[in-house]
Amino acid sequence: MSIRFTAKARRGMVALTVAAGLALGVAGCGGGGGDDDKASPSTSASKNSGSKPSAQEGESETPLAELKGTDGLLLQVTSAQRDAGGFVTVSGNLKNDGAESVAIPAQTSGDETEVIKHGQSLGGATLVDSKGKKRYYVLRDTDGRPLTTTGLTTLDTGQTLPVFMQFPAPPASTTDVALQLPTFSSGTIKISG
């Protein structure tokens, strides 16, 4: 069952990424905007530098939360969308508000060997349901790859990178959860959908 679930989640994110890329291409945002989700972070980040991600269902202009990290890093959460497939996709922008280029801390990948071996990611993120007293970790596929933005390296000053993380969905009655990411402050977000 978990293989089918994670495969469905991955197909959903690939479709979402392709749709976002097509929307950027049609809007004339320049050279090939949505090649694939394995584009190098520096290439993807420079294409989107200073711009907002494409409008997706559930995203808002005002961030749901802003989590401050080390060395001027800022994670702005723009949406937390519940899917009928039983997961929650948290989307946002990782921005360097500092005065110098900064390396994404290795701790954001978490400390699980299976996740770390697939490279730098946001695999250490968790959603905490304080009412239900449960913590939800980033989903992984059958090979241990986290269902989140991967291949993170450095961000130049002022550079913004669109990011996402997928988690198992808390019960439908739970709408407010805390998003936690190692080396960042915690923030409360509202799940929609």
Coordinates of N, CA, C and O in Angstrom, one line a residue:
M1 N 0.8 -1.2 0.0 CA 0.0 0.0 0.0 C 0.9 1.3 0.0 O 0.6 2.2 -0.7
S2 N 2.0 1.3 0.7 CA 2.8 2.5 0.8 C 3.5 2.7 -0.6 O 3.7 3.9 -0.9
I3 N 3.8 1.7 -1.3 CA 4.4 1.8 -2.6 C 3.4 2.6 -3.5 O 3.8 3.5 -4.2
R4 N 2.2 2.1 -3.6 CA 1.1 2.7 -4.4 C 0.9 4.1 -4.0 O 0.8 5.0 -4.8
F5 N 0.9 4.4 -2.6 CA 0.6 5.7 -2.1 C 1.7 6.7 -2.5 O 1.5 7.8 -3.0
T6 N 3.0 6.3 -2.3 CA 4.1 7.2 -2.6 C 4.2 7.4 -4.1 O 4.6 8.5 -4.6
A7 N 3.9 6.3 -4.9 CA 4.0 6.5 -6.4 C 2.9 7.5 -6.8 O 3.2 8.3 -7.7
K8 N 1.7 7.4 -6.3 CA 0.7 8.3 -6.6 C 1.1 9.8 -6.2 O 0.8 10.7 -6.9
A9 N 1.7 9.9 -5.0 CA 2.1 11.2 -4.6 C 3.2 11.8 -5.5 O 3.1 13.0 -5.9
R10 N 4.1 11.0 -5.9 CA 5.2 11.4 -6.8 C 4.6 11.8 -8.2 O 4.9 12.9 -8.7
R11 N 3.6 11.0 -8.7 CA 3.0 11.4 -10.0 C 2.3 12.7 -9.9 O 2.3 13.5 -10.8
G12 N 1.6 12.9 -8.7 CA 0.9 14.2 -8.5 C 1.8 15.4 -8.5 O 1.5 16.4 -9.1
M13 N 3.0 15.2 -7.9 CA 4.0 16.3 -7.9 C 4.6 16.6 -9.2 O 4.9 17.7 -9.6
V14 N 4.8 15.5 -10.0 CA 5.4 15.6 -11.4 C 4.4 16.4 -12.2 O 4.7 17.3 -12.9
A15 N 3.1 16.0 -12.1 CA 2.1 16.7 -12.9 C 2.0 18.2 -12.5 O 1.8 19.0 -13.3
L16 N 2.1 18.4 -11.2 CA 2.0 19.8 -10.7 C 3.2 20.6 -11.2 O 3.1 21.7 -11.6
T17 N 4.4 20.0 -11.2 CA 5.6 20.7 -11.7 C 5.5 21.0 -13.2 O 5.8 22.0 -13.6
V18 N 5.0 20.0 -13.9 CA 4.8 20.2 -15.4 C 3.8 21.3 -15.7 O 4.1 22.2 -16.5
A19 N 2.7 21.3 -14.9 CA 1.7 22.3 -15.1 C 2.3 23.7 -14.8 O 2.0 24.7 -15.5
A20 N 3.1 23.8 -13.7 CA 3.7 25.1 -13.3 C 4.6 25.5 -14.4 O 4.7 26.7 -14.8
G21 N 5.4 24.6 -15.0 CA 6.4 24.9 -16.0 C 5.7 25.4 -17.3 O 6.1 26.4 -17.9
L22 N 4.6 24.7 -17.6 CA 3.8 25.2 -18.8 C 3.2 26.6 -18.6 O 3.2 27.4 -19.5
A23 N 2.7 26.8 -17.4 CA 2.1 28.1 -17.1 C 3.2 29.2 -17.2 O 2.9 30.3 -17.8
L24 N 4.4 28.9 -16.7 CA 5.5 29.9 -16.9 C 5.9 30.1 -18.3 O 6.1 31.3 -18.7
G25 N 5.9 29.1 -19.1 CA 6.3 29.2 -20.5 C 5.3 30.0 -21.3 O 5.6 30.8 -22.1
V26 N 4.0 29.7 -21.0 CA 2.9 30.4 -21.7 C 2.9 31.9 -21.3 O 2.7 32.8 -22.2
A27 N 3.2 32.2 -20.1 CA 3.3 33.6 -19.6 C 4.5 34.4 -20.2 O 4.6 35.6 -20.0
G28 N 5.4 33.7 -20.9 CA 6.5 34.4 -21.4 C 7.6 34.7 -20.4 O 8.3 35.7 -20.6
C29 N 7.7 33.9 -19.4 CA 8.7 34.2 -18.4 C 10.1 33.8 -18.8 O 11.0 33.7 -18.0
G30 N 10.3 33.5 -20.0 CA 11.7 33.2 -20.5 C 12.1 31.8 -20.6 O 11.4 30.9 -20.0
G31 N 13.1 31.5 -21.3 CA 13.7 30.3 -21.6 C 13.3 29.0 -20.9 O 13.9 28.7 -19.9
G32 N 12.4 28.3 -21.3 CA 12.1 26.9 -20.9 C 11.7 26.7 -19.5 O 11.6 25.6 -19.0
G33 N 11.3 27.7 -18.7 CA 10.9 27.7 -17.3 C 10.6 26.4 -16.6 O 10.6 26.4 -15.4
G34 N 10.3 25.3 -17.1 CA 9.9 24.1 -16.3 C 10.5 22.9 -16.9 O 9.8 21.9 -17.2
D35 N 11.8 22.9 -17.2 CA 12.4 21.7 -17.8 C 12.1 20.4 -17.1 O 11.5 19.5 -17.7
D36 N 12.4 20.3 -15.8 CA 12.1 19.1 -15.0 C 12.5 19.4 -13.6 O 13.2 20.4 -13.3
D37 N 12.0 18.6 -12.7 CA 12.2 18.9 -11.3 C 13.6 18.5 -10.8 O 14.0 18.6 -9.7
K38 N 14.5 18.0 -11.8 CA 15.8 17.6 -11.4 C 16.8 18.6 -11.9 O 18.0 18.4 -11.9
A39 N 16.3 19.8 -12.4 CA 17.3 20.9 -12.8 C 18.1 21.3 -11.6 O 17.7 21.2 -10.5
S40 N 19.4 21.7 -11.9 CA 20.2 22.1 -10.8 C 19.6 23.3 -10.1 O 19.0 24.1 -10.7
P41 N 19.8 23.3 -8.8 CA 19.2 24.4 -8.0 C 19.7 25.7 -8.4 O 18.9 26.7 -8.4
S42 N 21.0 25.9 -8.7 CA 21.5 27.2 -9.1 C 20.8 27.6 -10.4 O 20.5 28.8 -10.6
T43 N 20.6 26.7 -11.3 CA 19.9 27.1 -12.6 C 18.5 27.4 -12.3 O 18.0 28.4 -12.8
S44 N 17.8 26.6 -11.6 CA 16.4 26.8 -11.3 C 16.2 28.1 -10.5 O 15.3 28.9 -10.7
A45 N 17.1 28.3 -9.5 CA 17.0 29.5 -8.7 C 17.3 30.8 -9.4 O 16.6 31.8 -9.3
S46 N 18.2 30.7 -10.4 CA 18.5 32.0 -11.1 C 17.4 32.3 -12.1 O 17.1 33.4 -12.3
K47 N 16.7 31.3 -12.6 CA 15.6 31.6 -13.5 C 14.4 32.2 -12.7 O 13.7 33.0 -13.2
N48 N 14.3 31.8 -11.5 CA 13.1 32.3 -10.7 C 13.6 33.4 -9.7 O 12.8 33.9 -8.9
S49 N 14.8 33.9 -9.8 CA 15.3 34.9 -8.9 C 14.5 36.1 -8.8 O 14.2 36.7 -9.9
G50 N 14.0 36.5 -7.7 CA 13.2 37.7 -7.5 C 11.8 37.6 -8.0 O 11.1 38.6 -7.9
S51 N 11.3 36.5 -8.5 CA 10.0 36.4 -8.9 C 9.2 35.4 -8.1 O 9.7 34.6 -7.3
K52 N 7.9 35.6 -8.2 CA 7.0 34.7 -7.4 C 6.8 33.4 -8.1 O 6.8 33.4 -9.4
P53 N 6.5 32.3 -7.4 CA 6.2 31.0 -8.1 C 4.9 31.2 -8.8 O 4.1 32.1 -8.5
S54 N 4.6 30.3 -9.8 CA 3.3 30.4 -10.5 C 2.2 30.2 -9.5 O 2.3 29.5 -8.6
A55 N 1.1 30.9 -9.8 CA -0.1 30.8 -8.9 C -0.6 29.4 -9.0 O -1.0 28.9 -10.1
Q56 N -0.7 28.7 -7.9 CA -1.2 27.3 -7.8 C -2.3 27.3 -6.9 O -2.4 28.2 -6.0
E57 N -3.2 26.4 -7.0 CA -4.4 26.3 -6.2 C -3.9 26.2 -4.7 O -3.1 25.4 -4.3
G58 N -4.5 27.0 -3.9 CA -4.2 27.0 -2.5 C -3.1 28.0 -2.1 O -2.8 28.2 -0.9
E59 N -2.3 28.6 -3.1 CA -1.3 29.5 -2.7 C -1.9 30.9 -2.5 O -2.8 31.3 -3.2
S60 N -1.3 31.6 -1.6 CA -1.7 33.0 -1.3 C -0.6 33.9 -1.5 O 0.6 33.6 -1.5
E61 N -1.0 35.2 -1.7 CA 0.0 36.3 -1.9 C 0.8 36.5 -0.6 O 2.0 36.6 -0.6
T62 N 0.1 36.5 0.5 CA 0.7 36.7 1.8 C 1.1 35.3 2.4 O 0.3 34.4 2.4
P63 N 2.4 35.2 2.8 CA 2.8 33.9 3.3 C 2.0 33.4 4.5 O 1.6 34.2 5.3
L64 N 1.8 32.1 4.6 CA 1.1 31.5 5.8 C 2.0 31.7 7.0 O 1.5 31.8 8.1
A65 N 3.3 31.6 6.7 CA 4.3 31.7 7.8 C 5.7 32.0 7.2 O 5.9 31.7 6.1
E66 N 6.5 32.6 8.1 CA 7.9 32.8 7.7 C 8.8 32.2 8.7 O 8.7 32.6 9.9
L67 N 9.7 31.3 8.3 CA 10.6 30.7 9.3 C 12.0 31.2 9.0 O 12.5 31.1 7.9
K68 N 12.6 31.8 10.0 CA 13.9 32.4 9.9 C 15.0 31.3 10.2 O 14.9 30.6 11.2
G69 N 15.9 31.3 9.3 CA 17.0 30.4 9.4 C 18.3 31.1 9.7 O 18.3 32.3 10.0
T70 N 19.4 30.4 9.6 CA 20.8 30.9 9.9 C 21.3 31.7 8.7 O 20.8 31.5 7.6
D71 N 22.1 32.7 9.0 CA 22.8 33.5 7.9 C 21.9 34.2 7.0 O 22.2 34.3 5.8
G72 N 20.7 34.6 7.4 CA 19.8 35.4 6.5 C 18.8 34.5 5.7 O 18.1 35.1 4.9
L73 N 18.9 33.2 5.9 CA 17.9 32.4 5.2 C 16.5 32.6 5.7 O 16.3 32.7 6.9
L74 N 15.5 32.5 4.8 CA 14.1 32.7 5.2 C 13.3 31.8 4.3 O 13.4 31.7 3.1
L75 N 12.4 31.0 5.0 CA 11.5 30.1 4.3 C 10.1 30.7 4.5 O 9.6 30.9 5.6
Q76 N 9.5 31.2 3.3 CA 8.2 31.7 3.3 C 7.3 30.6 2.8 O 7.4 30.2 1.7
V77 N 6.3 30.2 3.7 CA 5.4 29.2 3.3 C 4.2 29.8 2.7 O 3.5 30.7 3.3
T78 N 3.9 29.5 1.4 CA 2.8 30.1 0.7 C 1.5 29.2 0.6 O 0.4 29.8 0.4
S79 N 1.6 27.9 0.8 CA 0.5 27.1 0.8 C 0.7 25.8 1.5 O 1.9 25.3 1.6
A80 N -0.3 25.2 2.1 CA -0.3 23.9 2.7 C -1.6 23.2 2.3 O -2.7 23.4 2.9
Q81 N -1.6 22.4 1.2 CA -2.8 21.9 0.6 C -2.9 20.4 0.9 O -2.1 19.6 0.6
R82 N -4.1 20.1 1.4 CA -4.5 18.7 1.7 C -5.0 18.1 0.4 O -5.7 18.7 -0.4
D83 N -4.5 16.9 0.1 CA -4.9 16.2 -1.2 C -5.8 15.0 -0.8 O -5.6 14.4 0.3
A84 N -6.7 14.6 -1.7 CA -7.6 13.5 -1.5 C -6.8 12.2 -1.3 O -7.3 11.2 -0.8
G85 N -5.6 12.1 -1.8 CA -4.7 10.9 -1.7 C -4.2 10.7 -0.4 O -3.5 9.7 -0.2
G86 N -4.4 11.6 0.6 CA -4.0 11.3 2.0 C -2.7 12.0 2.3 O -2.0 11.6 3.2
F87 N -2.3 13.0 1.6 CA -1.1 13.8 1.9 C -1.3 15.3 1.9 O -2.3 15.8 1.4
V88 N -0.3 16.0 2.5 CA -0.3 17.4 2.5 C 0.9 17.9 1.8 O 2.0 17.5 2.1
T89 N 0.8 18.8 0.8 CA 1.9 19.4 0.2 C 2.1 20.9 0.7 O 1.2 21.7 0.6
V90 N 3.3 21.1 1.3 CA 3.6 22.4 1.7 C 4.5 23.1 0.7 O 5.6 22.5 0.4
S91 N 4.2 24.2 0.2 CA 5.0 24.9 -0.8 C 5.4 26.3 -0.3 O 4.7 26.9 0.5
G92 N 6.4 26.8 -0.9 CA 6.9 28.1 -0.5 C 8.2 28.5 -1.2 O 8.5 28.0 -2.3
N93 N 8.9 29.5 -0.6 CA 10.1 30.0 -1.2 C 11.2 30.1 -0.2 O 10.9 30.5 0.9
L94 N 12.3 29.6 -0.6 CA 13.5 29.7 0.3 C 14.3 30.9 -0.2 O 14.7 30.9 -1.4
K95 N 14.6 31.9 0.6 CA 15.2 33.1 0.2 C 16.4 33.4 1.0 O 16.4 33.1 2.2
N96 N 17.4 34.0 0.4 CA 18.6 34.5 1.1 C 18.4 36.0 1.3 O 18.6 36.8 0.4
D97 N 18.1 36.4 2.5 CA 17.9 37.8 2.8 C 19.2 38.4 3.4 O 19.3 39.5 3.8
G98 N 20.3 37.6 3.4 CA 21.6 38.0 4.0 C 22.4 38.8 3.0 O 22.0 39.0 1.9
A99 N 23.5 39.3 3.5 CA 24.4 40.2 2.7 C 25.4 39.4 1.9 O 26.1 39.9 1.1
E100 N 25.5 38.0 2.1 CA 26.5 37.2 1.4 C 25.8 35.9 0.9 O 24.8 35.5 1.4
S101 N 26.4 35.3 -0.1 CA 26.0 33.9 -0.5 C 26.0 33.0 0.7 O 26.9 33.1 1.6
V102 N 25.1 32.1 0.8 CA 25.0 31.2 1.9 C 24.7 29.8 1.5 O 23.9 29.5 0.6
A103 N 25.4 28.8 2.1 CA 25.2 27.4 1.8 C 24.0 26.9 2.7 O 23.8 27.3 3.8
I104 N 23.1 26.2 2.0 CA 22.0 25.6 2.8 C 22.5 24.6 3.8 O 23.3 23.7 3.4
P105 N 22.2 24.8 5.1 CA 22.7 23.9 6.1 C 22.4 22.4 5.8 O 21.3 22.0 5.5
A106 N 23.4 21.5 6.0 CA 23.2 20.1 5.8 C 22.1 19.5 6.7 O 21.5 18.6 6.4
Q107 N 21.9 20.2 7.9 CA 20.9 19.7 8.9 C 19.5 19.7 8.3 O 18.6 19.0 8.8
T108 N 19.2 20.5 7.3 CA 17.9 20.5 6.7 C 17.5 19.2 6.1 O 16.3 18.9 5.9
S109 N 18.5 18.3 5.8 CA 18.2 17.0 5.2 C 17.7 16.0 6.3 O 17.2 15.0 6.0
G110 N 17.9 16.4 7.6 CA 17.6 15.5 8.7 C 18.8 14.6 9.0 O 19.9 14.8 8.4
D111 N 18.5 13.5 9.7 CA 19.6 12.6 10.1 C 19.4 11.2 9.7 O 20.1 10.3 10.2
E112 N 18.4 10.9 8.9 CA 18.2 9.5 8.5 C 19.1 9.2 7.3 O 19.1 9.9 6.3
T113 N 19.8 8.1 7.4 CA 20.8 7.7 6.4 C 20.2 7.5 5.1 O 20.7 7.9 4.1
E114 N 19.0 6.9 5.0 CA 18.3 6.7 3.7 C 18.0 8.0 3.0 O 18.1 8.1 1.8
V115 N 17.7 9.1 3.7 CA 17.4 10.4 3.1 C 18.7 11.1 2.7 O 18.8 11.6 1.6
I116 N 19.7 11.1 3.6 CA 20.9 11.8 3.4 C 21.6 11.3 2.2 O 22.2 12.1 1.4
K117 N 21.6 10.0 1.9 CA 22.3 9.4 0.8 C 21.8 9.9 -0.6 O 22.5 9.8 -1.6
H118 N 20.7 10.6 -0.6 CA 20.1 11.1 -1.8 C 20.4 12.6 -2.0 O 19.9 13.2 -2.9
G119 N 21.3 13.1 -1.2 CA 21.7 14.5 -1.4 C 21.0 15.5 -0.5 O 20.1 15.1 0.3
Q120 N 21.4 16.7 -0.6 CA 20.9 17.8 0.2 C 19.4 18.1 -0.1 O 19.0 18.1 -1.3
S121 N 18.6 18.2 0.9 CA 17.1 18.3 0.7 C 16.5 19.0 1.9 O 17.2 19.4 2.8
L122 N 15.2 19.0 2.0 CA 14.4 19.5 3.1 C 13.8 18.3 3.8 O 12.8 18.4 4.5
G123 N 14.5 17.2 3.7 CA 13.9 15.9 4.3 C 13.9 15.9 5.8 O 13.2 15.0 6.3
G124 N 14.4 16.8 6.5 CA 14.4 16.9 7.9 C 13.1 17.6 8.5 O 12.9 17.7 9.7
A125 N 12.3 18.1 7.6 CA 11.1 18.9 8.0 C 10.1 18.0 8.6 O 10.0 16.8 8.2
T126 N 9.3 18.5 9.5 CA 8.2 17.8 10.2 C 7.0 18.7 10.3 O 7.2 19.9 10.4
L127 N 5.8 18.1 10.4 CA 4.6 18.8 10.8 C 4.2 18.3 12.1 O 4.2 17.1 12.3
V128 N 3.9 19.2 13.1 CA 3.5 18.8 14.4 C 2.1 19.1 14.7 O 1.7 20.3 14.6
D129 N 1.3 18.1 15.0 CA -0.1 18.3 15.4 C -0.2 18.3 16.9 O -0.2 17.2 17.5
S130 N -0.2 19.4 17.5 CA -0.1 19.4 19.0 C -1.4 18.9 19.6 O -1.3 18.3 20.7
K131 N -2.6 19.1 19.0 CA -3.8 18.6 19.6 C -3.8 17.1 19.5 O -4.2 16.4 20.5
G132 N -3.4 16.5 18.4 CA -3.4 15.1 18.2 C -2.2 14.4 18.8 O -2.0 13.2 18.8
K133 N -1.2 15.3 19.2 CA 0.1 14.8 19.8 C 0.8 13.8 18.8 O 1.2 12.8 19.2
K134 N 0.9 14.3 17.5 CA 1.6 13.5 16.5 C 2.5 14.4 15.7 O 2.3 15.6 15.5
R135 N 3.6 13.8 15.3 CA 4.6 14.4 14.4 C 4.6 13.7 13.1 O 4.6 12.4 13.0
Y136 N 4.5 14.4 12.0 CA 4.5 13.8 10.6 C 5.8 14.2 9.9 O 6.2 15.4 9.8
Y137 N 6.5 13.2 9.4 CA 7.8 13.4 8.7 C 7.6 13.4 7.2 O 6.6 12.9 6.7
V138 N 8.5 14.0 6.5 CA 8.4 14.1 5.0 C 8.3 12.7 4.5 O 9.0 11.8 4.9
L139 N 7.4 12.5 3.5 CA 7.2 11.2 2.9 C 8.5 10.8 2.1 O 9.2 11.7 1.6
R140 N 8.7 9.5 1.9 CA 9.8 9.0 1.2 C 9.3 8.0 0.2 O 8.3 7.3 0.4
D141 N 10.0 7.8 -1.0 CA 9.6 6.8 -1.9 C 10.2 5.5 -1.5 O 10.9 5.4 -0.4
T142 N 10.0 4.4 -2.2 CA 10.5 3.1 -1.9 C 12.0 3.0 -1.9 O 12.6 2.1 -1.3
D143 N 12.7 4.0 -2.5 CA 14.2 4.0 -2.5 C 14.7 4.9 -1.4 O 15.9 5.1 -1.3
G144 N 13.9 5.5 -0.6 CA 14.3 6.3 0.5 C 14.5 7.8 0.1 O 14.9 8.6 0.9
R145 N 14.2 8.2 -1.1 CA 14.3 9.6 -1.5 C 13.1 10.4 -0.9 O 12.0 10.0 -1.0
P146 N 13.4 11.5 -0.3 CA 12.4 12.3 0.3 C 11.5 13.0 -0.8 O 12.1 13.4 -1.9
L147 N 10.2 13.1 -0.6 CA 9.3 13.8 -1.5 C 9.4 15.3 -1.1 O 8.4 15.8 -0.5
T148 N 10.4 15.9 -1.5 CA 10.7 17.3 -1.2 C 11.7 17.9 -2.2 O 12.3 17.1 -3.0
T149 N 11.9 19.2 -2.2 CA 12.9 19.8 -3.0 C 14.3 19.2 -2.6 O 14.6 19.1 -1.5
T150 N 15.1 18.8 -3.6 CA 16.4 18.2 -3.4 C 17.4 18.9 -4.2 O 17.1 19.8 -5.0
G151 N 18.7 18.6 -4.0 CA 19.8 19.1 -4.7 C 20.1 20.6 -4.3 O 20.7 21.3 -5.1
L152 N 19.8 20.9 -3.1 CA 20.1 22.3 -2.6 C 21.5 22.5 -2.3 O 22.2 21.6 -1.8
T153 N 22.1 23.6 -2.7 CA 23.5 23.9 -2.5 C 23.6 25.3 -1.8 O 23.6 25.4 -0.6
T154 N 23.8 26.4 -2.6 CA 23.9 27.7 -2.0 C 22.9 28.6 -2.7 O 22.4 28.4 -3.8
L155 N 22.6 29.7 -2.0 CA 21.8 30.8 -2.5 C 22.6 32.1 -2.5 O 23.2 32.4 -1.5
D156 N 22.6 32.8 -3.6 CA 23.2 34.1 -3.6 C 22.4 35.2 -2.9 O 21.2 34.9 -2.7
T157 N 22.9 36.3 -2.6 CA 22.2 37.3 -1.9 C 20.9 37.7 -2.7 O 21.0 38.0 -3.9
G158 N 19.8 37.7 -2.0 CA 18.5 38.1 -2.7 C 17.9 37.0 -3.5 O 16.8 37.2 -4.0
Q159 N 18.6 35.9 -3.7 CA 18.1 34.8 -4.5 C 16.9 34.0 -3.8 O 17.0 33.8 -2.6
T160 N 15.9 33.6 -4.6 CA 14.8 32.9 -4.1 C 14.6 31.6 -4.9 O 14.8 31.6 -6.1
L161 N 14.3 30.5 -4.2 CA 14.1 29.2 -4.8 C 12.8 28.6 -4.3 O 12.5 28.5 -3.1
P162 N 11.9 28.3 -5.3 CA 10.6 27.7 -4.9 C 10.9 26.3 -4.4 O 11.7 25.5 -4.9
V163 N 10.3 25.9 -3.3 CA 10.5 24.6 -2.6 C 9.1 24.0 -2.3 O 8.1 24.7 -2.2
F164 N 9.1 22.6 -2.1 CA 8.0 21.9 -1.6 C 8.4 20.8 -0.7 O 9.5 20.3 -0.7
M165 N 7.4 20.3 0.1 CA 7.6 19.2 1.0 C 6.3 18.5 1.1 O 5.2 19.1 1.2
Q166 N 6.3 17.1 1.0 CA 5.0 16.4 1.2 C 5.0 15.5 2.4 O 6.1 14.9 2.8
F167 N 3.9 15.6 3.2 CA 3.8 14.8 4.4 C 2.5 14.0 4.4 O 1.6 14.3 3.6
P168 N 2.4 13.0 5.2 CA 1.1 12.3 5.4 C 0.1 13.3 6.0 O 0.5 14.2 6.8
A169 N -1.1 13.2 5.6 CA -2.1 14.2 6.1 C -2.6 13.9 7.5 O -2.9 12.7 7.8
P170 N -2.6 14.9 8.3 CA -3.2 14.7 9.7 C -4.7 14.4 9.5 O -5.3 14.7 8.4
P171 N -5.5 14.1 10.5 CA -6.9 13.9 10.4 C -7.6 15.2 9.8 O -7.1 16.3 10.0
A172 N -8.7 15.0 9.1 CA -9.4 16.2 8.5 C -9.7 17.3 9.5 O -9.8 18.4 9.2
S173 N -9.9 16.9 10.8 CA -10.3 17.9 11.8 C -9.1 18.7 12.2 O -9.3 19.8 12.8
T174 N -7.9 18.3 11.8 CA -6.7 19.1 12.1 C -6.4 20.1 11.0 O -6.2 19.7 9.9
T175 N -6.5 21.4 11.3 CA -6.2 22.4 10.3 C -4.9 23.2 10.6 O -4.2 23.7 9.7
D176 N -4.6 23.4 11.9 CA -3.4 24.1 12.3 C -2.3 23.2 12.8 O -2.5 22.4 13.7
V177 N -1.1 23.3 12.1 CA 0.0 22.5 12.5 C 1.3 23.4 12.5 O 1.3 24.4 11.9
A178 N 2.3 22.9 13.3 CA 3.5 23.6 13.3 C 4.5 23.0 12.3 O 4.6 21.8 12.3
L179 N 5.1 23.8 11.4 CA 6.1 23.3 10.5 C 7.5 23.6 11.2 O 7.8 24.7 11.6
Q180 N 8.3 22.5 11.2 CA 9.6 22.6 11.8 C 10.6 22.1 10.8 O 10.4 21.1 10.1
L181 N 11.7 22.9 10.7 CA 12.8 22.5 9.8 C 14.1 22.8 10.5 O 14.3 23.9 11.0
P182 N 15.0 21.8 10.6 CA 16.2 22.0 11.4 C 17.0 23.3 10.9 O 17.0 23.6 9.7
T183 N 17.5 24.1 11.9 CA 18.2 25.3 11.8 C 17.2 26.5 11.5 O 17.7 27.6 11.4
F184 N 15.9 26.3 11.4 CA 15.0 27.4 11.2 C 14.0 27.5 12.4 O 13.8 26.5 13.1
S185 N 13.4 28.7 12.6 CA 12.4 28.8 13.6 C 11.2 28.0 13.2 O 11.0 27.7 12.0
S186 N 10.4 27.7 14.1 CA 9.1 27.0 13.9 C 8.0 28.0 13.5 O 8.1 29.1 13.9
G187 N 7.0 27.5 12.7 CA 5.9 28.4 12.4 C 4.6 27.6 12.3 O 4.6 26.5 11.8
T188 N 3.5 28.2 12.7 CA 2.2 27.6 12.6 C 1.6 27.9 11.2 O 1.6 29.1 10.8
I189 N 1.1 26.9 10.5 CA 0.5 27.0 9.2 C -0.9 26.4 9.3 O -1.2 25.5 10.1
K190 N -1.8 26.9 8.4 CA -3.1 26.4 8.3 C -3.2 25.5 7.0 O -2.9 26.0 5.9
I191 N -3.7 24.3 7.2 CA -3.9 23.4 6.0 C -5.2 23.7 5.4 O -6.2 23.8 6.0
S192 N -5.2 23.8 4.0 CA -6.4 24.0 3.3 C -6.8 22.8 2.5 O -5.9 22.0 2.2
G193 N -8.0 22.7 2.1 CA -8.4 21.6 1.2 C -9.0 20.4 2.0 O -9.1 20.2 3.1

